Short mmCIF file of C-alpha atoms in Angstrom, two decimals:
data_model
loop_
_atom_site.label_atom_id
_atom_site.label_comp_id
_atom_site.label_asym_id
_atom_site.label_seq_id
_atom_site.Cartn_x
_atom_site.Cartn_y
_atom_site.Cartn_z
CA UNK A 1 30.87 28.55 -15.72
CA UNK A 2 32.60 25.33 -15.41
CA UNK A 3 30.96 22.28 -14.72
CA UNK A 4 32.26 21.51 -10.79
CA UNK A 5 33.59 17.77 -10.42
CA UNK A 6 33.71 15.96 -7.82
CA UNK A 7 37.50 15.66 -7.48
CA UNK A 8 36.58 19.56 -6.70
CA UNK A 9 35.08 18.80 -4.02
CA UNK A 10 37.35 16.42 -2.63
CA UNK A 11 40.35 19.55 -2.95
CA UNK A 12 37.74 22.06 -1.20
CA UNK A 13 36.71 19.25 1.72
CA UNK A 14 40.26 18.89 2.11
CA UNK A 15 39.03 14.71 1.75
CA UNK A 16 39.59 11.98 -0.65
CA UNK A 17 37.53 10.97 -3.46
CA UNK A 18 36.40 7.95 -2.24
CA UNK A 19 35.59 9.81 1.29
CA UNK A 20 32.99 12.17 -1.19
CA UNK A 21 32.30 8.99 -3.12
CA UNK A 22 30.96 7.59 0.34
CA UNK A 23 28.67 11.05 1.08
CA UNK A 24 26.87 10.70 -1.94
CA UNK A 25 26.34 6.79 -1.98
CA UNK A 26 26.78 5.55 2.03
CA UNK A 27 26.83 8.08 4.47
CA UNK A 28 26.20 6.10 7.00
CA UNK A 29 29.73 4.90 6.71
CA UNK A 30 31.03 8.73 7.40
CA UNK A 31 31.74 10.28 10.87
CA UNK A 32 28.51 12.91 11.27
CA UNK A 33 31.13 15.95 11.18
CA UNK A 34 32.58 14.30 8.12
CA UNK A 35 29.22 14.45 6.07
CA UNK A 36 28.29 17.90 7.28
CA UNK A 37 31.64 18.87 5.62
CA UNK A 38 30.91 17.60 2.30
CA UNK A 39 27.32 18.06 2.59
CA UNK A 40 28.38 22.16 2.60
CA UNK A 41 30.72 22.01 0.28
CA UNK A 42 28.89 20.46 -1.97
CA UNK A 43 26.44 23.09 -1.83
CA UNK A 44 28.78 25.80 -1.99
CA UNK A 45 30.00 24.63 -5.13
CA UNK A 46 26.82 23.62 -6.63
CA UNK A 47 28.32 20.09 -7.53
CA UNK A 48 25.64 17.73 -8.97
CA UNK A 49 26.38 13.56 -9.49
CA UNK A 50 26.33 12.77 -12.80
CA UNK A 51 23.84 9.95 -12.95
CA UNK A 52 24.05 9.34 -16.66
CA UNK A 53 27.59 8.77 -16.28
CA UNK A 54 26.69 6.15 -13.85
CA UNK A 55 24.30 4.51 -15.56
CA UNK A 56 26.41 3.93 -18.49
CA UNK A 57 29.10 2.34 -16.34
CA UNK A 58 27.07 -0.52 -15.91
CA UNK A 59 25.73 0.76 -11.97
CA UNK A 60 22.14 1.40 -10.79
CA UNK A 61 21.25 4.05 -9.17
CA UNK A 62 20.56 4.01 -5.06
CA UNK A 63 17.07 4.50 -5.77
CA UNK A 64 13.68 2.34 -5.75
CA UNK A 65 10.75 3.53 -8.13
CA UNK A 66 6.89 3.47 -6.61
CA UNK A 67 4.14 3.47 -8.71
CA UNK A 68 1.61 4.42 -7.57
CA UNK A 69 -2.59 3.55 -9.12
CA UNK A 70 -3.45 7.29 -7.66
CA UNK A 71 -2.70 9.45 -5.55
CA UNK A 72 -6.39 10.98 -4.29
CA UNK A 73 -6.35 7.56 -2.09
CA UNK A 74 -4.96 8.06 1.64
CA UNK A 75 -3.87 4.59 1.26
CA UNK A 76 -1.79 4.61 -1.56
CA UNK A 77 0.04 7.83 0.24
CA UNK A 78 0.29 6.03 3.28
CA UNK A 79 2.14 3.57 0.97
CA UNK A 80 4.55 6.17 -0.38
CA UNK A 81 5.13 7.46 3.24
CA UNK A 82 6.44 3.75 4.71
CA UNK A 83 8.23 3.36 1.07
CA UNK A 84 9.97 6.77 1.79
CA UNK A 85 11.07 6.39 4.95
CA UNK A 86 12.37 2.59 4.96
CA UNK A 87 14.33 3.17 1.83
CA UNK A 88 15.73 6.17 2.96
CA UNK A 89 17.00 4.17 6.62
CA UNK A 90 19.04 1.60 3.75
CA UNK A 91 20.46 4.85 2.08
CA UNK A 92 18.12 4.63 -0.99
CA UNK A 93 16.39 7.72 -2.84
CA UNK A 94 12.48 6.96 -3.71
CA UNK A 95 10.61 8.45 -6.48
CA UNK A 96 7.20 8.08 -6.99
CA UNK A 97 4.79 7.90 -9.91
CA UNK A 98 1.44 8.44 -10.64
CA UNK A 99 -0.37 5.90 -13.45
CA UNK A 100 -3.54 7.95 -12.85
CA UNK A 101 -5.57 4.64 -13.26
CA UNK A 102 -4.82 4.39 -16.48
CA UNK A 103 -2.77 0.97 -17.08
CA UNK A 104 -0.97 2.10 -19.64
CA UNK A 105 0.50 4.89 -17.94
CA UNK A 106 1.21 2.32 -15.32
CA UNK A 107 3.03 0.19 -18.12
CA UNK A 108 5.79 2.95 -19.58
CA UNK A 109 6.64 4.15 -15.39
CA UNK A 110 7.37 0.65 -14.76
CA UNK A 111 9.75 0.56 -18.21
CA UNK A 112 10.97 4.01 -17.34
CA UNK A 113 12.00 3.07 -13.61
CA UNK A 114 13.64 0.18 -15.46
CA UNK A 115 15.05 1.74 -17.88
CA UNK A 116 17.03 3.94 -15.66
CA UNK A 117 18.64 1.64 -14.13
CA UNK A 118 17.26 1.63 -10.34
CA UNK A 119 18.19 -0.42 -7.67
CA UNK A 120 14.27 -1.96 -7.68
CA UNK A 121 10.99 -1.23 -8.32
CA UNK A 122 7.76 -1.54 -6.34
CA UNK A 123 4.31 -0.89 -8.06
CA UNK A 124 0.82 -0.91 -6.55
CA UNK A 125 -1.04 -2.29 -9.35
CA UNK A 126 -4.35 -0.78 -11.08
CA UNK A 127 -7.66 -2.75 -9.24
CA UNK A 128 -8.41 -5.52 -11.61
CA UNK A 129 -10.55 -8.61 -11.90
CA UNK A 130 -8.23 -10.62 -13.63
CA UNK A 131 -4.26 -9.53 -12.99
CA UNK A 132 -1.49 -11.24 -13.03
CA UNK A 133 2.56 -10.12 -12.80
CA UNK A 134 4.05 -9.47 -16.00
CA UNK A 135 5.21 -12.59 -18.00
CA UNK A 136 8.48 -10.73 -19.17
CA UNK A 137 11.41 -11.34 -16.74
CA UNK A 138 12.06 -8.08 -15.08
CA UNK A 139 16.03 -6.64 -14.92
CA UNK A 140 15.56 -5.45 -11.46
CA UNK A 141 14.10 -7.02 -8.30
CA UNK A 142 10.42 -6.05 -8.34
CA UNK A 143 7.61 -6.35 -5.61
CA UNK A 144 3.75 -5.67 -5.99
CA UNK A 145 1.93 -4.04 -3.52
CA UNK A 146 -1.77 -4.60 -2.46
CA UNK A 147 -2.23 -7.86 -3.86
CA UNK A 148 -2.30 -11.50 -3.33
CA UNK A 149 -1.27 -13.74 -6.08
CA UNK A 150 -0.47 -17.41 -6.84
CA UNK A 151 2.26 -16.79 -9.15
CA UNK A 152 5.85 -16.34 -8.35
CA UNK A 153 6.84 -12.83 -7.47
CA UNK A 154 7.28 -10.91 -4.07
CA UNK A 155 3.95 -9.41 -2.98
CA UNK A 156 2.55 -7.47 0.43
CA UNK A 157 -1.03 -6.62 0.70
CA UNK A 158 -3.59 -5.79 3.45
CA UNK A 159 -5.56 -8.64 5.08
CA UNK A 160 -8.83 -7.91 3.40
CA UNK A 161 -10.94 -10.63 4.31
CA UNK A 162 -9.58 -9.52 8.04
CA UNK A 163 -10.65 -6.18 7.10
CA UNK A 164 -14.58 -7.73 6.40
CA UNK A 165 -14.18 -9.85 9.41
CA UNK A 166 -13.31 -7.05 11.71
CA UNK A 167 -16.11 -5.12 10.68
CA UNK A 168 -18.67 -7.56 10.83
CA UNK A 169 -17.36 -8.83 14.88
CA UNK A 170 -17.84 -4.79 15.38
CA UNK A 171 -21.82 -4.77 13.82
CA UNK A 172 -22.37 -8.09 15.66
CA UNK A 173 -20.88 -6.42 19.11
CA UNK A 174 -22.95 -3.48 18.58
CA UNK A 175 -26.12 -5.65 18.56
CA UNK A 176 -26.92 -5.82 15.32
CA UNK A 177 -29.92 -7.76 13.85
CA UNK A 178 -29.92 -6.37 9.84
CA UNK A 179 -27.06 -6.00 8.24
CA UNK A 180 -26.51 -4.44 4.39
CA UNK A 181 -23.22 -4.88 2.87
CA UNK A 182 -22.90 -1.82 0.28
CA UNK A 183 -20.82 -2.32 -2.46
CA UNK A 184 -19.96 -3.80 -5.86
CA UNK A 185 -17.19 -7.01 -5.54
CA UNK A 186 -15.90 -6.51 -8.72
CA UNK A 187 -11.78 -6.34 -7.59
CA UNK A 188 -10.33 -9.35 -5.16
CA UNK A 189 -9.71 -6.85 -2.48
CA UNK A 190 -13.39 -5.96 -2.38
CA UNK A 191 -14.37 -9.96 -2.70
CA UNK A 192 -12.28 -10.44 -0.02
CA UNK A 193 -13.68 -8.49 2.33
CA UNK A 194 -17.04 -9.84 1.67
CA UNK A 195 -16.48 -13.37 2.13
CA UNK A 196 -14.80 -11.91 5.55
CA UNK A 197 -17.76 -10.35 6.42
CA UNK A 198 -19.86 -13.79 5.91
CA UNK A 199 -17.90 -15.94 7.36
CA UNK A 200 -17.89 -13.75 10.69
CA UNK A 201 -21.56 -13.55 10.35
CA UNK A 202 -21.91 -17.49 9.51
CA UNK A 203 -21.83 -18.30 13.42
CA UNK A 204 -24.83 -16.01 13.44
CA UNK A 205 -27.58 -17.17 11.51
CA UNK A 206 -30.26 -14.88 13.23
CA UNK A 207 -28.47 -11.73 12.18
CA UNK A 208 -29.95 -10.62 8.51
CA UNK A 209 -27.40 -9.73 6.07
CA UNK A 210 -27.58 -8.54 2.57
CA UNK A 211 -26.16 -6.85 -0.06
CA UNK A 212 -26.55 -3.95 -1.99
CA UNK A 213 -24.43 -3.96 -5.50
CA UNK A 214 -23.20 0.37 -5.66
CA UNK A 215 -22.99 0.15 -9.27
CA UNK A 216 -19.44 0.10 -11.35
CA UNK A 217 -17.05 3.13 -9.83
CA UNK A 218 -17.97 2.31 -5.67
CA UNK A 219 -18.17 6.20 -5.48
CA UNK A 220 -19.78 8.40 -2.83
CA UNK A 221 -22.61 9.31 -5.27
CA UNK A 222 -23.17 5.44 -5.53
CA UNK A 223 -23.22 5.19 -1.56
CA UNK A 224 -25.72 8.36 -1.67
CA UNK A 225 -27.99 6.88 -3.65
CA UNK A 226 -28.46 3.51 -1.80
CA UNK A 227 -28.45 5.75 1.28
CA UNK A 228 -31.37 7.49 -0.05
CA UNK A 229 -33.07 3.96 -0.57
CA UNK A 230 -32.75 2.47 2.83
CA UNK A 231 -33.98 5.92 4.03
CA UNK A 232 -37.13 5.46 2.06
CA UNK A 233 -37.78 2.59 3.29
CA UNK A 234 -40.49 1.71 6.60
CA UNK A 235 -38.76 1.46 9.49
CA UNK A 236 -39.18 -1.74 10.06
CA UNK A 237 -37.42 -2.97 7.37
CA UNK A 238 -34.84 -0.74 7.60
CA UNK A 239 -30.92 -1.94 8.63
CA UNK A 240 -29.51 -1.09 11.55
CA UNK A 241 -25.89 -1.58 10.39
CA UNK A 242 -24.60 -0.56 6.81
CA UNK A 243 -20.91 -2.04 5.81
CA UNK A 244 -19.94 0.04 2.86
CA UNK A 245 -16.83 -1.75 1.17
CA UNK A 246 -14.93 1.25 1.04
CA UNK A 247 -15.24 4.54 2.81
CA UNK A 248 -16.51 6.77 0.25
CA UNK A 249 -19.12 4.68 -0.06
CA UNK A 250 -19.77 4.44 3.71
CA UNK A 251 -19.89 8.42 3.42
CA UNK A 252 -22.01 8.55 1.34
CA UNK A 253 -24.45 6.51 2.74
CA UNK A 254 -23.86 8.66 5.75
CA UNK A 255 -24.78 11.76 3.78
CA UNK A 256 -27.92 10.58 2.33
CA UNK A 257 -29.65 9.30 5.90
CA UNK A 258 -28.39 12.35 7.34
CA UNK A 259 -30.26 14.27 4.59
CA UNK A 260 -33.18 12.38 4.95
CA UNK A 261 -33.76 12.62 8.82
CA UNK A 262 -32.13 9.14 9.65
CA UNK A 263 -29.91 9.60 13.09
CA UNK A 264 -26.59 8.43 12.48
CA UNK A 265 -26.15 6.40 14.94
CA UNK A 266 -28.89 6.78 16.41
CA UNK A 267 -31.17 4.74 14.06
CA UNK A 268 -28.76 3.43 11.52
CA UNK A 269 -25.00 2.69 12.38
CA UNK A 270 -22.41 2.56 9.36
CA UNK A 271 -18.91 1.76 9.04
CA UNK A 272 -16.09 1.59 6.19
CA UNK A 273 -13.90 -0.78 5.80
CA UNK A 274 -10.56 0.63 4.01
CA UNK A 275 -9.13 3.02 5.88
CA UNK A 276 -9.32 6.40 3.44
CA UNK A 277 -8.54 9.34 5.79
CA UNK A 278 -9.64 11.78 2.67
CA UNK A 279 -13.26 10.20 2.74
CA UNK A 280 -13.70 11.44 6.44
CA UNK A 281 -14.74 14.87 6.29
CA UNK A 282 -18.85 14.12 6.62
CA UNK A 283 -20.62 15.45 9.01
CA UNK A 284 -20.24 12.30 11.18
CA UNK A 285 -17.23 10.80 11.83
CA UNK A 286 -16.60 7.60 10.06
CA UNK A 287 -15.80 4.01 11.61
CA UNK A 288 -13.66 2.22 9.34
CA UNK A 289 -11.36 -0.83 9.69
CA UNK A 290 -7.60 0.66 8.25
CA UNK A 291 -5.35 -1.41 6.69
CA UNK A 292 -1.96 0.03 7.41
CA UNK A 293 -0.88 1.24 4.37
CA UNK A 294 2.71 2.93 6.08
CA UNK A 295 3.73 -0.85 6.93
CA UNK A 296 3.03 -2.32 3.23
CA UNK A 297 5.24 -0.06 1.86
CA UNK A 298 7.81 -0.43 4.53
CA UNK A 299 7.67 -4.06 3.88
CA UNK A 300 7.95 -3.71 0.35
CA UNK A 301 11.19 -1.96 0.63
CA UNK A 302 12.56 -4.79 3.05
CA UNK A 303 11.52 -6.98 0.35
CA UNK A 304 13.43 -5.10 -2.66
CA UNK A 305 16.81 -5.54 0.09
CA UNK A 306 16.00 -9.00 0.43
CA UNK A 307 16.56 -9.61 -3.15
CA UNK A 308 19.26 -7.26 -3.49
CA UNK A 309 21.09 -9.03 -0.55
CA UNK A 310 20.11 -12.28 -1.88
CA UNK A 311 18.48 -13.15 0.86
CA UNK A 312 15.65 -15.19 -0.62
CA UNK A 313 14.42 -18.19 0.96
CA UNK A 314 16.75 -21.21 -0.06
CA UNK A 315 14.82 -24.63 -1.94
CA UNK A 316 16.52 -27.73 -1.78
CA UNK A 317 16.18 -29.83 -4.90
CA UNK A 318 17.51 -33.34 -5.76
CA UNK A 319 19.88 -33.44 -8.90
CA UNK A 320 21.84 -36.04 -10.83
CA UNK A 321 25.00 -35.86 -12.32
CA UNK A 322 26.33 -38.92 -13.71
CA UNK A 323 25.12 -41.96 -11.74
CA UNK A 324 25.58 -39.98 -8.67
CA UNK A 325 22.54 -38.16 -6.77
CA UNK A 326 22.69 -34.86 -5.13
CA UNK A 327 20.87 -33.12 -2.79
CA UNK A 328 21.67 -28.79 -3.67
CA UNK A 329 20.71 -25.82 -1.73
CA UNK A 330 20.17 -22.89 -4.38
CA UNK A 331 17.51 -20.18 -4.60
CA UNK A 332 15.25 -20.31 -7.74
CA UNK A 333 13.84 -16.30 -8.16
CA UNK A 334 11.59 -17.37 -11.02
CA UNK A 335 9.90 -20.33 -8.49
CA UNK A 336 9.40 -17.90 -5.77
CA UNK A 337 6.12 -17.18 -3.94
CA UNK A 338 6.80 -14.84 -1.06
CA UNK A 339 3.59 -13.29 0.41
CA UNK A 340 3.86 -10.56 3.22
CA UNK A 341 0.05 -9.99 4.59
CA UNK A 342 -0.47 -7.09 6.98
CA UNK A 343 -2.68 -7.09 9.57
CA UNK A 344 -5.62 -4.39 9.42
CA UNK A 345 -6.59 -2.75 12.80
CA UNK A 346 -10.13 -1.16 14.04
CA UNK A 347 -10.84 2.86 14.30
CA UNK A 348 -14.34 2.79 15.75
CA UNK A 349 -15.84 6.23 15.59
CA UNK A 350 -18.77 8.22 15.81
CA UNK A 351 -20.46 7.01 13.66
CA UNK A 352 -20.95 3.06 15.11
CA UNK A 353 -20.54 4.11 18.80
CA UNK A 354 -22.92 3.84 21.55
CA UNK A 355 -24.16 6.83 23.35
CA UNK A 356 -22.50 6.21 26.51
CA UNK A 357 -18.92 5.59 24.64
CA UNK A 358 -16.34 8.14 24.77
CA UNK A 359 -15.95 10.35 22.39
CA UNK A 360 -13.14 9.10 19.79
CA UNK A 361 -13.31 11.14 17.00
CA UNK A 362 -10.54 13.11 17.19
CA UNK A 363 -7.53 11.80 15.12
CA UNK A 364 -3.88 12.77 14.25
CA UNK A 365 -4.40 12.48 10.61
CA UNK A 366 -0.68 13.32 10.15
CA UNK A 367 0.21 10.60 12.36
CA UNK A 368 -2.29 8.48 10.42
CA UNK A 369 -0.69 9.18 7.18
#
């Protein structure tokens, strides 16, 4: 069968080839009836672009790459679902990557997406202790997602020391006098939260705080076991408000007091604090403090157009040529530092609430998500 072109096409529609041209790259420049025209034929004929032959003209693809850390996180799909839906509004394609926490992985999707030529590339980096952006200079505009960084490069991430603040305001409003913190700082987004948390308790020097390190991974198993500690101990020294740094922790915690006869929230009130819709299927429903993971990857799209628009903030610098001194306006990429921080909001439920509050625990996951 022969291969169907799209000067085919154009014949069939009864259109021109730049009027296809426009279906397949900007369709929001086509009349709606116009599109649904080509849109059948092209099906009809079972025409398929040629993106090879594209690529070795010298033009990238209307696509953005995403890769993605994991994808058993509801945040990092929240991510994807903000990514999706903002590049498809500019006309752009997104495909999406799993580095299944394995950096190297993470390494040869981010040369692949290159590689193939795509209009930009957004990654949400592996949790580290020590990252930093690649030193290379990348060929396409790049932004990283879920982190805050010093160096230049275009970043968005969640307001995590918000995220421990929030929670913290939410113990102390709940009259809390003991406070454990569950979970090992090891990653800046964790660190972050806890110096949140402190400085929100700070003003309240009467309120007991400490913390409990969960060991290496910050699993549930981690948060059961430390649940089944502050079970076994007298009730007097027990907390009456457990912060677990992330919600499978939190859970877990949950799951042990429950297990060992401790009334959730009755005696012992615990919250998350990162939002993971897939940790919330315990038997009490969790409180947790969600960043919004939809708008960072929204907002790393916009950033992507920025640069493709050129659109980057403008520096002024001072030059000389000859004797004479001039003052130029001219954007720098490699000097750029553009940080997009998004604000984390509060989901109190069960599990924190006070008798007499109504019940909340009912939530439109795929709404959430």
């Amino acid at each position: 069968m022969a291969k169907v072109k799209i000067s085919d096409v154009a014949r069939e529609a009864g259109v021109s080839l730049g009027t296809v041209s426009n279906a397949l790259n900007h369709p929001e420049k086509l009349r709606p009836e116009t599109l649904k025209l080509i849109n059948e034929t092209i099906n009809r004929l079972g025409y398929l672009p040629n993106q090879s032959a594209r690529q070795l003209a010298g033009g990238a693809t209307k696509s953005f790459g995403l890769v993605l850390p994991r994808l058993d996180h509801g945040f990092s799909l929240q991510i994807a679902s903000g990514a999706h839906n903002e590049a498809r509004k500019h006309g752009y394609d997104l495909l999406i990557a799993n580095a299944d926490n394995d950096d190297i992985l993470e390494d040869h999707y981010l040369r692949y997406f290159m590689g193939t030529q795509m209009s930009g590339v957004m990654v949400q980096p592996m949790a580290s202790p020590d990252w930093h952006p690649a030193l290379t200079k990348m060929p396409v505009p790049i932004v990283h997602l879920d982190i805050h960084c010093s160096e230049p490069g275009y970043y968005v991430a969640a307001d995590n020391e918000a995220q421990g603040r929030i929670i913290a305001e939410l113990a102390i409003a709940r009259g809390a006098h003991h406070i454990v913190v569950v979970g090992r700082a090891a990653f800046m987004q964790l660190t972050l939260r806890v110096l949140g948390i402190h400085k929100a308790l700070a003003l309240h020097p009467d309120i007991k705080i400490e913390v409990i390190d969960a060991g290496e991974w910050n699993t549930a198993a981690d948060g059961y076991g430390i649940g089944t500690q502050i079970a076994a101990r007298p009730a007097d020294e027990r907390p009456d408000f457990v912060v677990g740094l992330t919600d499978v922790l939190a859970s877990g915690v949950i799951s042990a007091l429950v297990d060992k006869g401790i009334a959730v929230p009755g005696q012992v009130r615990v919250a998350g604090c990162d939002g993971n819709p897939l940790a919330w299927s315990g038997s009490v429903p969790l409180t947790t403090v969600a960043p919004p993971g939809y708008e960072i990857g929204r907002k790393g799209v916009q950033l992507l157009m920025e640069q493709i628009e050129n659109k980057a903030p403008a520096k002024t610098k001072h030059i000389r040529v000859g004797s004479t001194a001039r003052t130029v306006t001219a954007v720098a990429a490699e000097d750029i530092n553009r940080q997009e921080l998004v604000r984390p909001f509060l989901l109190e439920r069960a599990s924190t609430q006070a008798s007499s509050q109504t019940d909340a625990t009912a939530i439109n996951l795929g709404a959430y998500l």
